[in-house]
Every structure is written in structure tokens, then in C-alpha cells.
Amino acid sequence: MLRLNSRTFCFIFTFLFSLLIGGHTEADNASTASLDLLTGHDWQHFTGASVTPNGILIQPTGRAIVPQISVPAETNDPDRDLNANHLLTTNPPINIDGPILCVQGDFTLNATLEVNSTQGCSLYFYGTMPVIYDEWRQEGKTLRILFKDGTLTAAIWNGTSSDSVSQTFGHDLPTRITVSITKLGDQLIFVANGNQLGEMHDPGLFSNGQIVFGANAEPGGTFILKQLTAQSSDPADAVSVIDRDALVAYSVSAMSLRSQSARREYPIEIGAAVAAIPLMTDPQYRSLVAREFSMITPENDMKFQFIHPLPNVYTFNEADDIVNFALENHMKVHGHALVWHEALPRWVTDTSRSSAETKQLLSDHIRTIVGHYQGKVAEWDVVNEPLKDINLSTTYGLRSENPWYQAMGEFYIDFAFREAHAADPNAQLYLNEYGIEEPGEKFDILYALLKRLLARGVPINGIGFQMHEDMQNGQYVGSEPKLVESNMQRIAALGLKVRISEMDINLNADHVSKHLLYVQACGFSDMLKMALRQPNLASFAVWGVTDRYCSLTFDYSTFGNGLLFDVNYHPKTAYTQVQQVLSQNSRLSCKDQDGTIILP
Ligand code: XIL
């Protein structure tokens, strides 16, 4: 039996990465000599960093994740932003375009920092990657060293909790400091400028055999990373490095969803929401995305708090990675989301401004982002989720507790579409919403809004139906395709396109059975079958690629289950059904005339 130790893994990883990523694919010659991880490696695409003659200058990005909007039981106002006083999660940038260090056995990392302020300066060493959402960041196996007030604090996350174990070492440490971290068996030994500071237990942080780097400067501070090297302790356990400086196009199989759709008489785009971290660091995820889908929606990386974290700071790198990957692989990009009431950084929600200033802020935001991606991003969710869930009789059913509505009333929607259109006249512009799939009060509110927008000549091209669906007790309890069809037809009559923008079907079950997977599959395929009959359908997109990283994954112990590929990247029954619908070979319906599911 083949047992994978870290050396085998690193070899396989290097090999796979070479095959899949291309470019500088050869690991540097392995040796016990000190391996330079800065010179010749990609630090220019690292968020918050600039390459200078003195080293890598790390500046604060202010990137933080706002907590989820929670609505206490005693209020029935669902769009009140109650997160205002809750704590932010810091979201330090990761050099996902940069070098990956391959390690085996024992080794030493050396970093020289020149610190220019009393603010905290951190380096991060990722043994596994965090999963980053809109409202939290689930840290993987990570070591952080924080240099502050003349002390050095090492913190260790073991990959099963968001809590870290930390220890503070030293005092009066100088502002130019060389830190060495030596892994010796199950200990990590910390040395500063040649003096041993102490040690901590290593819970196997780097047992995967790879390390990705990150850094963070606290607000008001900067530092220079002057040196970063690695050295193995034993000639038999050499360290090596992999770079990701070139992207290759993947071959697309004829059976894939995108190929099946392309062969149809009226092809539609087959989309998926994608996150930059797995796209750049997980070769299996990356090849799946390119093989199966013809359109990408960045799941979170273009949201306000990620792409525009401070007033004059735009951090495009992660979104650029996604867009470049898509273009290399002949995929379209659906941008998401220019204007939303969620994922807003504190500088937007907590500053008092005049209406004119808010209007200017929104204009700058839209024009800068759409302008940056002009000709590259084919379409945009210009306004996301503008409608309330309840109390629809006030403010025309529009959410009002957000800076955009407060500054401009309903006309923020007109303004946002006009600004986006001015920035890229060729981009298709969408309004994206949930809970509008079936006829009802929320759809009526949307319909009335669209009529007003169209009467005012607002440049809107289509509506995204999010389609986050559910199962309960083994039954599909989501939107009924027939009812969705009537809404899609009413949108068509307004001269607008429709797209299914974020489909997933939550099993809401602890144990997955063949039956559940089949019911789920029918939910997807019946919806797609209906959608393909609509002449105004532009695309069908799922909200994620694999259950391993999906928005239904809430904590360390549970993965999601709502998508087409399972946690091991294998196609689920839902995939096969969707594929059959696209190839037009599927049987007519998953249900008999009474609406009962017919099992295969
Ligand atoms: C979700 C993301 O998938 C999660 O990672 C995040 O934690 C919350 O937001 N409607 C939208 C998407 O328009 O932006 C949301 O995405 C899902 C609901």
C-alpha cells in the first residue's frame, strides 16, 4: 500500500502543479542551501505589497470582514444593520500568486523585517488555506508571527478552530529583526537576531508539505520584508519552491457542461461562483472550474469589503486572478456585486456624509471597478438584493437601511445602472435578487420597480433569479419550475433577459443517501429544463463548484451539500442530470403526473 508522507506529497504536489498550472513549473534545485523566497518570485501581485529596491514594502489594506447582519426576534425590520457594533474579523492578505515553499522533515525559515512604526507587523505561514466568506474567515493550519512593541508573538491555528494558541517572546527587540523559525520534530523554535526566544508545540502545521506566505501591517504602520529564506536541516529533506507565474489554458472535455451547452442550438452560459484562494492554490478545483463552466461569478472577491477596503484603496489582485483565469480559459465573467447593503466596510457604513458625498463615493466605486474590468467582465450585478423581505408596503418594498437608499432614495438604483453603463457601455447590466422566483408580493414589487426603471430609461438588461433552494425531510420544497416560468415570462415581456444566478439545493440532512441525491438532482434538472425553454434565458449558474467550499459550509466540521460536485470533487447525481438535460438526452421529467419523484 502506498503511504503518503510529506515528501511523497510534495513530490506529487509539485508534479501536479507543474502539469496543471504550467509556467515556471520546475521546483528549484533541491538543496540544503538557503533558498531565497523573495528574489525572482511573485510578490508584485500580493495585496498590500510593493516591490522596492529595499525589499517588499507591506502597507495596511484595512481589509476586514464585517459580521453577519443579524435580526433579533423582537424586531421585524429585516434590513436593519445591526452589525454596527460587532467585532470585525481581520482578513490579512495572502500571496496566492506567489511562491509555494515545499518542505519535508525539519527546516528553518528566516525572515528579516524592518519595522517603521509601533503598529503591529505580521508574517503568516499557511500550511493549509483559510476559507474566506463574507462574514467570517475560517483559518486553516496557520502560523503567524506578530512583531509589536519590541516583542514577538507567535500564534498557531491547528486547522480545527478559529481560536489560536499564542505565546509572546522577548522585549525591546530592535526594529530591524531577523526571525528564524526552526521546525524540529514537533517543536517550533523561535530565534531573533541570533538569540533563542523560546519554543512552541507544532501540531503538524506543515504536514501537507507546502507553505504559502502572507503578511499584514496594522493601520498606520508599514514594514519592509527584506529577506525571506528557507533551509532544510537534513540534505535528504531538501526544501524547494514552486512559482505560479504563468497560466495555461486547460483542455475542455466534450462531455463537460460547457461543451454540452455550446453544442445546443441556442447555447447558454453555464456558470459557477468561484473563490480566488482555491482557484490559485487547489489544482483540482482549478481544473474542474475550467473544464465544466463557461462563465465565472467571483463569489466574494469583488464585494465592497474585499475590493475597496479603504477610501482610496482598491485591492484588485484576487478578482484579477479570477478574471485572468477566466479569459485564459475562454470563459466569460459575471461581476458581482457593485451595489449591495451587505459586505460594506466600516468606512462606508460608519462615516457621516452628505447625500452628495455618498453619491460621489458610489460613482467612484462603480466607475473605478467597471473601468478596471472594461472589456474583460462581460456583465455585472449592478444592484444586488434591493428588496425587503417583509413590510413590503413601505419604501415601495425597497431596503432602506443602507447608505445608498438613504442618500438617494429609490434613485440610487437608476444612478448605479447609469454609472455602470457609462463606465462600460458594452457590459450587460443585471439586478440580482432572491425570493422572486415564484409569483407573490416580492415579485410584484420587483415588477413594479422594473416598470418604473424602464419608464425612466435606466440601462438595465436583465434579472438574476438567485434560486437558493431547499429540501426538507427528503422532499424538494424549493421553487416550482412552472411558477418560476411564469415570472420569467413576465420579465421577458418587459424586454429583459433572465438568468439563474446562484442555484444550490440544500439537502438539510445530516446523512446523505442515494435517494436524497436523486431528489436534489431532479430539483436542478427540472429547473434547468424549464429555463432552457425561455428564449430570454442568458445563463444558468450554480453558487459554488464543490461542496468542499460552498456557502453552505459553516464551520470546521461540516461541509455543504448543495452543489454539483461533492467534497472530493466527484460529480454528484445532480451533475449527471444537468449534463443530460444539456445534452437533451434526459427523460422528460423526474416526476410523474401527480408530481411524485420517479426514482431511477
Ligand atoms: C454568499 C457567499 O457565498 C458566502 O461566502 C458569504 O459568506 C455570504 O454571501 N446572495 C448573494 C451572494 O448575492 O453574494 C451571497 O453569497 C449568497 C446570497
mmCIF file of C-alpha atoms in Angstrom, residues 392-552:
data_model
loop_
_atom_site.group_PDB
_atom_site.id
_atom_site.type_symbol
_atom_site.label_atom_id
_atom_site.label_comp_id
_atom_site.label_asym_id
_atom_site.label_seq_id
_atom_site.Cartn_x
_atom_site.Cartn_y
_atom_site.Cartn_z
ATOM 1 C CA LEU A 392 -43.149 45.479 1.728
ATOM 2 C CA SER A 393 -45.704 48.255 1.841
ATOM 3 C CA THR A 394 -43.197 50.886 2.987
ATOM 4 C CA THR A 395 -40.487 52.482 0.799
ATOM 5 C CA TYR A 396 -42.007 50.655 -2.209
ATOM 6 C CA GLY A 397 -40.660 47.435 -0.745
ATOM 7 C CA LEU A 398 -37.050 48.600 -1.047
ATOM 8 C CA ARG A 399 -34.486 48.078 1.692
ATOM 9 C CA SER A 400 -33.895 51.484 3.180
ATOM 10 C CA GLU A 401 -31.276 50.890 5.884
ATOM 11 C CA ASN A 402 -28.280 51.295 3.658
ATOM 12 C CA PRO A 403 -26.218 54.327 2.705
ATOM 13 C CA TRP A 404 -27.351 54.191 -0.915
ATOM 14 C CA TYR A 405 -31.065 54.399 -0.254
ATOM 15 C CA GLN A 406 -30.529 56.924 2.486
ATOM 16 C CA ALA A 407 -28.666 59.250 0.155
ATOM 17 C CA MET A 408 -30.781 58.911 -2.975
ATOM 18 C CA GLY A 409 -33.958 57.010 -2.176
ATOM 19 C CA GLU A 410 -35.002 54.667 -4.963
ATOM 20 C CA PHE A 411 -32.948 56.661 -7.441
ATOM 21 C CA TYR A 412 -29.748 55.024 -6.218
ATOM 22 C CA ILE A 413 -30.752 52.146 -8.465
ATOM 23 C CA ASP A 414 -31.078 54.380 -11.529
ATOM 24 C CA PHE A 415 -27.830 56.088 -10.633
ATOM 25 C CA ALA A 416 -25.892 52.833 -10.205
ATOM 26 C CA PHE A 417 -27.033 51.449 -13.571
ATOM 27 C CA ARG A 418 -26.255 54.710 -15.364
ATOM 28 C CA GLU A 419 -22.787 54.922 -13.833
ATOM 29 C CA ALA A 420 -22.013 51.301 -14.739
ATOM 30 C CA HIS A 421 -23.247 51.850 -18.273
ATOM 31 C CA ALA A 422 -21.122 54.980 -18.630
ATOM 32 C CA ALA A 423 -18.043 53.057 -17.436
ATOM 33 C CA ASP A 424 -18.564 50.153 -19.865
ATOM 34 C CA PRO A 425 -21.300 50.664 -22.454
ATOM 35 C CA ASN A 426 -20.861 47.093 -23.705
ATOM 36 C CA ALA A 427 -21.410 45.348 -20.398
ATOM 37 C CA GLN A 428 -24.734 43.652 -19.732
ATOM 38 C CA LEU A 429 -26.245 45.011 -16.548
ATOM 39 C CA TYR A 430 -28.335 42.964 -14.112
ATOM 40 C CA LEU A 431 -30.376 43.381 -10.990
ATOM 41 C CA ASN A 432 -29.977 40.258 -8.842
ATOM 42 C CA GLU A 433 -32.480 39.164 -6.202
ATOM 43 C CA TYR A 434 -33.718 36.234 -4.120
ATOM 44 C CA GLY A 435 -37.270 35.292 -3.216
ATOM 45 C CA ILE A 436 -38.586 36.473 -6.591
ATOM 46 C CA GLU A 437 -38.629 33.014 -8.133
ATOM 47 C CA GLU A 438 -42.337 32.384 -7.655
ATOM 48 C CA PRO A 439 -45.260 34.772 -8.085
ATOM 49 C CA GLY A 440 -46.106 36.702 -4.927
ATOM 50 C CA GLU A 441 -45.765 40.045 -3.258
ATOM 51 C CA LYS A 442 -41.991 40.252 -3.610
ATOM 52 C CA PHE A 443 -42.130 39.569 -7.324
ATOM 53 C CA ASP A 444 -44.886 42.167 -7.731
ATOM 54 C CA ILE A 445 -42.668 44.713 -6.003
ATOM 55 C CA LEU A 446 -39.839 43.830 -8.362
ATOM 56 C CA TYR A 447 -42.077 44.023 -11.395
ATOM 57 C CA ALA A 448 -43.400 47.441 -10.410
ATOM 58 C CA LEU A 449 -39.840 48.639 -9.789
ATOM 59 C CA LEU A 450 -38.713 47.408 -13.203
ATOM 60 C CA LYS A 451 -41.567 49.239 -14.895
ATOM 61 C CA ARG A 452 -40.534 52.462 -13.186
ATOM 62 C CA LEU A 453 -36.873 51.932 -14.087
ATOM 63 C CA LEU A 454 -37.681 51.198 -17.723
ATOM 64 C CA ALA A 455 -40.023 54.199 -17.931
ATOM 65 C CA ARG A 456 -37.105 56.325 -16.744
ATOM 66 C CA GLY A 457 -34.820 54.849 -19.389
ATOM 67 C CA VAL A 458 -32.480 53.104 -16.935
ATOM 68 C CA PRO A 459 -29.979 50.910 -18.830
ATOM 69 C CA ILE A 460 -30.844 47.523 -17.332
ATOM 70 C CA ASN A 461 -30.525 44.318 -19.362
ATOM 71 C CA GLY A 462 -31.752 41.565 -17.123
ATOM 72 C CA ILE A 463 -32.771 39.990 -13.839
ATOM 73 C CA GLY A 464 -30.869 37.353 -11.884
ATOM 74 C CA PHE A 465 -33.018 34.806 -10.063
ATOM 75 C CA GLN A 466 -30.732 33.597 -7.272
ATOM 76 C CA MET A 467 -32.515 30.270 -6.756
ATOM 77 C CA HIS A 468 -31.111 29.175 -3.392
ATOM 78 C CA GLU A 469 -33.391 26.188 -2.859
ATOM 79 C CA ASP A 470 -34.021 23.697 -0.095
ATOM 80 C CA MET A 471 -35.072 20.170 0.689
ATOM 81 C CA GLN A 472 -36.854 19.153 3.885
ATOM 82 C CA ASN A 473 -37.289 15.593 5.106
ATOM 83 C CA GLY A 474 -36.152 14.223 1.792
ATOM 84 C CA GLN A 475 -38.548 16.295 -0.317
ATOM 85 C CA TYR A 476 -37.728 19.174 -2.624
ATOM 86 C CA VAL A 477 -39.501 22.173 -1.121
ATOM 87 C CA GLY A 478 -37.945 24.826 -3.352
ATOM 88 C CA SER A 479 -39.355 26.963 -6.119
ATOM 89 C CA GLU A 480 -41.628 25.164 -8.559
ATOM 90 C CA PRO A 481 -40.327 25.409 -12.125
ATOM 91 C CA LYS A 482 -43.792 26.075 -13.550
ATOM 92 C CA LEU A 483 -44.276 29.043 -11.270
ATOM 93 C CA VAL A 484 -40.795 30.336 -11.953
ATOM 94 C CA GLU A 485 -41.575 30.074 -15.646
ATOM 95 C CA SER A 486 -44.487 32.474 -15.363
ATOM 96 C CA ASN A 487 -42.230 35.051 -13.670
ATOM 97 C CA MET A 488 -39.547 34.618 -16.291
ATOM 98 C CA GLN A 489 -42.139 35.184 -18.994
ATOM 99 C CA ARG A 490 -43.328 38.380 -17.352
ATOM 100 C CA ILE A 491 -39.742 39.623 -17.265
ATOM 101 C CA ALA A 492 -39.368 38.662 -20.928
ATOM 102 C CA ALA A 493 -42.449 40.723 -21.756
ATOM 103 C CA LEU A 494 -40.623 43.755 -20.354
ATOM 104 C CA GLY A 495 -37.864 43.116 -22.879
ATOM 105 C CA LEU A 496 -35.382 41.915 -20.250
ATOM 106 C CA LYS A 497 -33.213 38.812 -20.041
ATOM 107 C CA VAL A 498 -33.227 36.386 -17.144
ATOM 108 C CA ARG A 499 -30.521 34.263 -15.633
ATOM 109 C CA ILE A 500 -30.407 31.699 -12.866
ATOM 110 C CA SER A 501 -27.604 33.260 -10.941
ATOM 111 C CA GLU A 502 -26.843 31.347 -7.724
ATOM 112 C CA MET A 503 -28.515 27.969 -7.750
ATOM 113 C CA ASP A 504 -27.891 25.480 -4.976
ATOM 114 C CA ILE A 505 -30.180 22.994 -3.242
ATOM 115 C CA ASN A 506 -29.531 22.476 0.443
ATOM 116 C CA LEU A 507 -30.283 18.890 1.453
ATOM 117 C CA ASN A 508 -30.837 19.996 5.053
ATOM 118 C CA ALA A 509 -29.912 16.475 6.141
ATOM 119 C CA ASP A 510 -27.058 15.073 8.178
ATOM 120 C CA HIS A 511 -26.841 11.856 6.236
ATOM 121 C CA VAL A 512 -26.657 11.862 2.501
ATOM 122 C CA SER A 513 -28.403 8.975 0.765
ATOM 123 C CA LYS A 514 -28.772 7.984 -2.864
ATOM 124 C CA HIS A 515 -32.418 8.966 -2.640
ATOM 125 C CA LEU A 516 -31.637 12.457 -1.338
ATOM 126 C CA LEU A 517 -29.074 12.983 -4.051
ATOM 127 C CA TYR A 518 -31.557 11.926 -6.680
ATOM 128 C CA VAL A 519 -34.260 14.262 -5.383
ATOM 129 C CA GLN A 520 -31.685 17.039 -5.371
ATOM 130 C CA ALA A 521 -30.655 16.159 -8.909
ATOM 131 C CA CYS A 522 -34.245 16.418 -10.086
ATOM 132 C CA GLY A 523 -34.533 19.818 -8.446
ATOM 133 C CA PHE A 524 -31.645 21.067 -10.559
ATOM 134 C CA SER A 525 -32.615 19.347 -13.788
ATOM 135 C CA ASP A 526 -36.321 20.224 -13.711
ATOM 136 C CA MET A 527 -35.415 23.865 -13.160
ATOM 137 C CA LEU A 528 -32.866 23.843 -15.946
ATOM 138 C CA LYS A 529 -35.266 22.127 -18.338
ATOM 139 C CA MET A 530 -37.833 24.832 -17.738
ATOM 140 C CA ALA A 531 -35.239 27.595 -18.007
ATOM 141 C CA LEU A 532 -33.935 26.294 -21.333
ATOM 142 C CA ARG A 533 -37.401 26.793 -22.797
ATOM 143 C CA GLN A 534 -37.210 30.537 -22.089
ATOM 144 C CA PRO A 535 -35.950 32.486 -25.106
ATOM 145 C CA ASN A 536 -34.686 35.250 -22.787
ATOM 146 C CA LEU A 537 -32.503 32.907 -20.668
ATOM 147 C CA ALA A 538 -28.870 34.038 -20.777
ATOM 148 C CA SER A 539 -27.171 31.752 -18.283
ATOM 149 C CA PHE A 540 -27.548 29.098 -15.631
ATOM 150 C CA ALA A 541 -25.127 29.422 -12.728
ATOM 151 C CA VAL A 542 -24.543 27.414 -9.577
ATOM 152 C CA TRP A 543 -23.348 29.100 -6.394
ATOM 153 C CA GLY A 544 -20.075 27.276 -5.987
ATOM 154 C CA VAL A 545 -18.243 24.359 -7.536
ATOM 155 C CA THR A 546 -17.707 21.698 -4.896
ATOM 156 C CA ASP A 547 -19.400 21.028 -1.568
ATOM 157 C CA ARG A 548 -15.920 21.342 -0.052
ATOM 158 C CA TYR A 549 -16.005 25.128 -0.358
ATOM 159 C CA CYS A 550 -19.530 26.333 -0.666
ATOM 160 C CA SER A 551 -21.608 28.932 1.059
ATOM 161 C CA LEU A 552 -23.417 26.180 2.938
#
